[in-house]
mmCIF file of C-alpha atoms in Angstrom:
data_model
loop_
_atom_site.group_PDB
_atom_site.id
_atom_site.type_symbol
_atom_site.label_atom_id
_atom_site.label_comp_id
_atom_site.label_asym_id
_atom_site.label_seq_id
_atom_site.Cartn_x
_atom_site.Cartn_y
_atom_site.Cartn_z
ATOM 1 C CA MET A 1178 0.000 0.000 0.000
ATOM 2 C CA ALA A 1179 1.287 3.435 -0.826
ATOM 3 C CA SER A 1180 -1.187 6.019 0.285
ATOM 4 C CA GLY A 1181 -4.735 6.720 1.306
ATOM 5 C CA TRP A 1182 -7.575 9.066 0.694
ATOM 6 C CA LEU A 1183 -10.191 9.992 3.200
ATOM 7 C CA THR A 1184 -13.331 10.532 1.141
ATOM 8 C CA GLY A 1185 -16.787 11.853 1.841
ATOM 9 C CA LEU A 1186 -17.862 14.538 4.242
ATOM 10 C CA PRO A 1187 -17.128 14.292 7.929
ATOM 11 C CA GLY A 1188 -20.408 13.608 9.717
ATOM 12 C CA SER A 1189 -19.761 13.042 13.399
ATOM 13 C CA PRO A 1190 -17.875 15.507 15.598
ATOM 14 C CA GLU A 1191 -15.191 12.799 16.044
ATOM 15 C CA VAL A 1192 -14.580 12.473 12.301
ATOM 16 C CA LYS A 1193 -14.682 16.273 11.886
ATOM 17 C CA ALA A 1194 -12.021 16.652 14.594
ATOM 18 C CA PHE A 1195 -9.875 14.022 12.876
ATOM 19 C CA VAL A 1196 -10.229 15.744 9.488
ATOM 20 C CA THR A 1197 -9.370 19.223 10.755
ATOM 21 C CA GLN A 1198 -6.726 18.399 13.351
ATOM 22 C CA ASP A 1199 -5.119 15.075 12.458
ATOM 23 C CA ILE A 1200 -5.045 14.710 8.665
ATOM 24 C CA PRO A 1201 -2.433 17.492 8.259
ATOM 25 C CA LEU A 1202 -0.082 15.433 10.442
ATOM 26 C CA TYR A 1203 -0.215 12.285 8.304
ATOM 27 C CA HIS A 1204 2.187 11.626 5.454
ATOM 28 C CA ASN A 1205 0.646 10.159 2.258
ATOM 29 C CA LEU A 1206 -2.924 10.750 3.418
ATOM 30 C CA VAL A 1207 -5.128 13.126 1.436
ATOM 31 C CA MET A 1208 -8.675 14.341 2.112
ATOM 32 C CA LYS A 1209 -10.966 14.289 -0.903
ATOM 33 C CA HIS A 1210 -14.392 15.874 -0.302
ATOM 34 C CA ILE A 1211 -17.219 14.026 -2.027
ATOM 35 C CA PRO A 1212 -20.611 15.629 -1.352
ATOM 36 C CA GLY A 1213 -23.162 13.182 0.012
ATOM 37 C CA ALA A 1214 -20.682 10.351 0.584
ATOM 38 C CA ASP A 1215 -20.034 8.783 3.970
ATOM 39 C CA PRO A 1216 -16.450 9.218 5.206
ATOM 40 C CA GLU A 1217 -14.195 6.293 4.381
ATOM 41 C CA LEU A 1218 -10.517 5.525 4.066
ATOM 42 C CA VAL A 1219 -9.565 4.404 0.563
ATOM 43 C CA LEU A 1220 -6.258 2.539 0.461
ATOM 44 C CA LEU A 1221 -4.269 2.771 -2.770
ATOM 45 C CA ASN A 1222 -1.149 1.067 -4.088
ATOM 46 C CA HIS A 1223 1.792 2.811 -5.770
ATOM 47 C CA TYR A 1224 -0.106 2.890 -9.055
ATOM 48 C CA TYR A 1225 -3.153 4.554 -7.430
ATOM 49 C CA GLU A 1226 -5.183 1.367 -7.801
ATOM 50 C CA GLU A 1227 -7.751 0.879 -5.064
ATOM 51 C CA LEU A 1228 -6.900 -1.858 -2.560
ATOM 52 C CA ASP A 1229 -9.583 -1.443 0.101
ATOM 53 C CA ARG A 1230 -12.247 0.885 1.539
ATOM 54 C CA ILE A 1231 -12.771 1.232 5.273
ATOM 55 C CA PRO A 1232 -15.883 3.077 6.517
ATOM 56 C CA LEU A 1233 -15.116 5.658 9.207
ATOM 57 C CA SER A 1234 -18.596 6.979 10.125
ATOM 58 C CA ASP A 1235 -18.928 4.942 13.318
ATOM 59 C CA MET A 1236 -15.323 5.342 14.477
ATOM 60 C CA THR A 1237 -13.969 7.752 17.076
ATOM 61 C CA ARG A 1238 -11.068 10.052 16.390
ATOM 62 C CA SER A 1239 -8.855 7.846 18.543
ATOM 63 C CA GLU A 1240 -9.933 4.707 16.657
ATOM 64 C CA ILE A 1241 -9.160 6.330 13.296
ATOM 65 C CA ASN A 1242 -5.691 7.329 14.524
ATOM 66 C CA GLN A 1243 -5.099 3.782 15.829
ATOM 67 C CA LEU A 1244 -6.224 2.342 12.492
ATOM 68 C CA LEU A 1245 -3.833 4.556 10.529
ATOM 69 C CA GLY A 1246 -0.995 3.662 12.905
ATOM 70 C CA SER A 1247 -1.684 -0.053 12.483
ATOM 71 C CA LEU A 1248 -1.663 0.404 8.690
ATOM 72 C CA GLY A 1249 1.778 2.033 8.879
ATOM 73 C CA PHE A 1250 0.936 5.663 8.098
ATOM 74 C CA TYR A 1251 3.587 8.054 9.421
ATOM 75 C CA LYS A 1252 2.256 10.781 11.739
ATOM 76 C CA LYS A 1253 4.333 13.910 12.265
ATOM 77 C CA ALA A 1254 4.367 15.805 15.561
ATOM 78 C CA GLN A 1255 3.705 19.103 13.743
ATOM 79 C CA ALA A 1256 2.251 19.615 10.252
ATOM 80 C CA GLU A 1257 5.342 21.507 9.089
ATOM 81 C CA ASP A 1258 7.798 18.811 10.248
ATOM 82 C CA GLU A 1259 9.860 16.983 7.635
ATOM 83 C CA VAL A 1260 9.197 13.303 7.016
ATOM 84 C CA PRO A 1261 12.282 11.180 7.789
ATOM 85 C CA GLU A 1262 13.708 9.453 4.699
ATOM 86 C CA GLU A 1263 12.925 5.983 6.066
ATOM 87 C CA PHE A 1264 9.196 6.913 6.180
ATOM 88 C CA ARG A 1265 9.059 8.677 2.805
ATOM 89 C CA PHE A 1266 7.131 5.809 1.182
ATOM 90 C CA SER A 1267 5.051 4.921 4.258
ATOM 91 C CA PRO A 1268 2.848 3.056 4.692
ATOM 92 C CA ALA A 1269 4.630 0.925 2.101
ATOM 93 C CA LYS A 1270 7.402 -1.020 3.754
ATOM 94 C CA GLU A 1271 10.005 -0.043 1.150
ATOM 95 C CA ASN A 1272 10.581 2.062 -1.940
ATOM 96 C CA PRO A 1273 8.875 0.223 -4.820
ATOM 97 C CA TRP A 1274 11.269 1.719 -7.363
ATOM 98 C CA LYS A 1275 14.611 1.163 -5.624
ATOM 99 C CA ASP A 1276 15.448 -1.969 -7.641
ATOM 100 C CA THR A 1277 14.139 -0.684 -10.948
ATOM 101 C CA PRO A 1278 16.954 -0.763 -13.515
ATOM 102 C CA GLU A 1279 17.752 2.582 -14.964
ATOM 103 C CA ALA A 1280 16.982 3.001 -18.607
ATOM 104 C CA SER A 1281 19.990 1.834 -20.569
ATOM 105 C CA PRO A 1282 20.788 2.923 -24.097
ATOM 106 C CA SER A 1283 19.723 0.436 -26.743
ATOM 107 C CA PRO A 1284 22.616 -1.464 -28.293
ATOM 108 C CA ALA A 1285 23.857 -0.287 -31.649
ATOM 109 C CA PRO A 1286 23.012 -2.552 -34.592
ATOM 110 C CA GLU A 1287 25.850 -4.841 -35.704
ATOM 111 C CA THR A 1288 25.594 -3.686 -39.286
ATOM 112 C CA ALA A 1289 24.371 -0.322 -40.393
ATOM 113 C CA PRO A 1290 21.666 -0.258 -43.066
ATOM 114 C CA PRO A 1291 22.836 0.842 -46.498
ATOM 115 C CA SER A 1292 22.501 4.563 -47.010
ATOM 116 C CA GLN A 1293 20.044 5.823 -49.587
ATOM 117 C CA GLU A 1294 21.125 8.203 -52.294
ATOM 118 C CA GLU A 1295 19.528 11.599 -52.182
ATOM 119 C CA GLY A 1296 16.188 11.680 -53.978
ATOM 120 C CA GLN A 1297 15.552 7.908 -53.659
ATOM 121 C CA GLU A 1298 12.612 6.806 -51.565
ATOM 122 C CA THR A 1299 12.984 4.103 -48.966
ATOM 123 C CA PRO A 1300 10.482 1.274 -49.471
ATOM 124 C CA HIS A 1301 7.991 0.875 -46.607
ATOM 125 C CA SER A 1302 7.866 -2.633 -45.200
ATOM 126 C CA ASP A 1303 4.304 -2.112 -43.914
ATOM 127 C CA LEU A 1304 2.801 -1.429 -47.361
#
């Protein structure tokens, strides 16, 4: 899992308090207001594909914070604090791109194609 969205509109005072006071402290957690929708946590992978939805309407502020902690979301002490490098991809356990090979140049052909004289057209193989 890479990140989460909290969707819907906060209904209960507990959820409203979480939205206004706690969301700014969480790394990789974004609030997305959807009129008429019940509040829920939408968990996404690194490709922004939905993994799960967890309803939050009946939860207390403390329960929501415990849930996010158990899922591995990093919570800062102050909204302006920097996120330590080891938590940059939290709640994912590691950087999903760290082992991705860098793009390497394509190898040069063994023999170069014969050059065309000026004015001659090159035949198209797809015609």
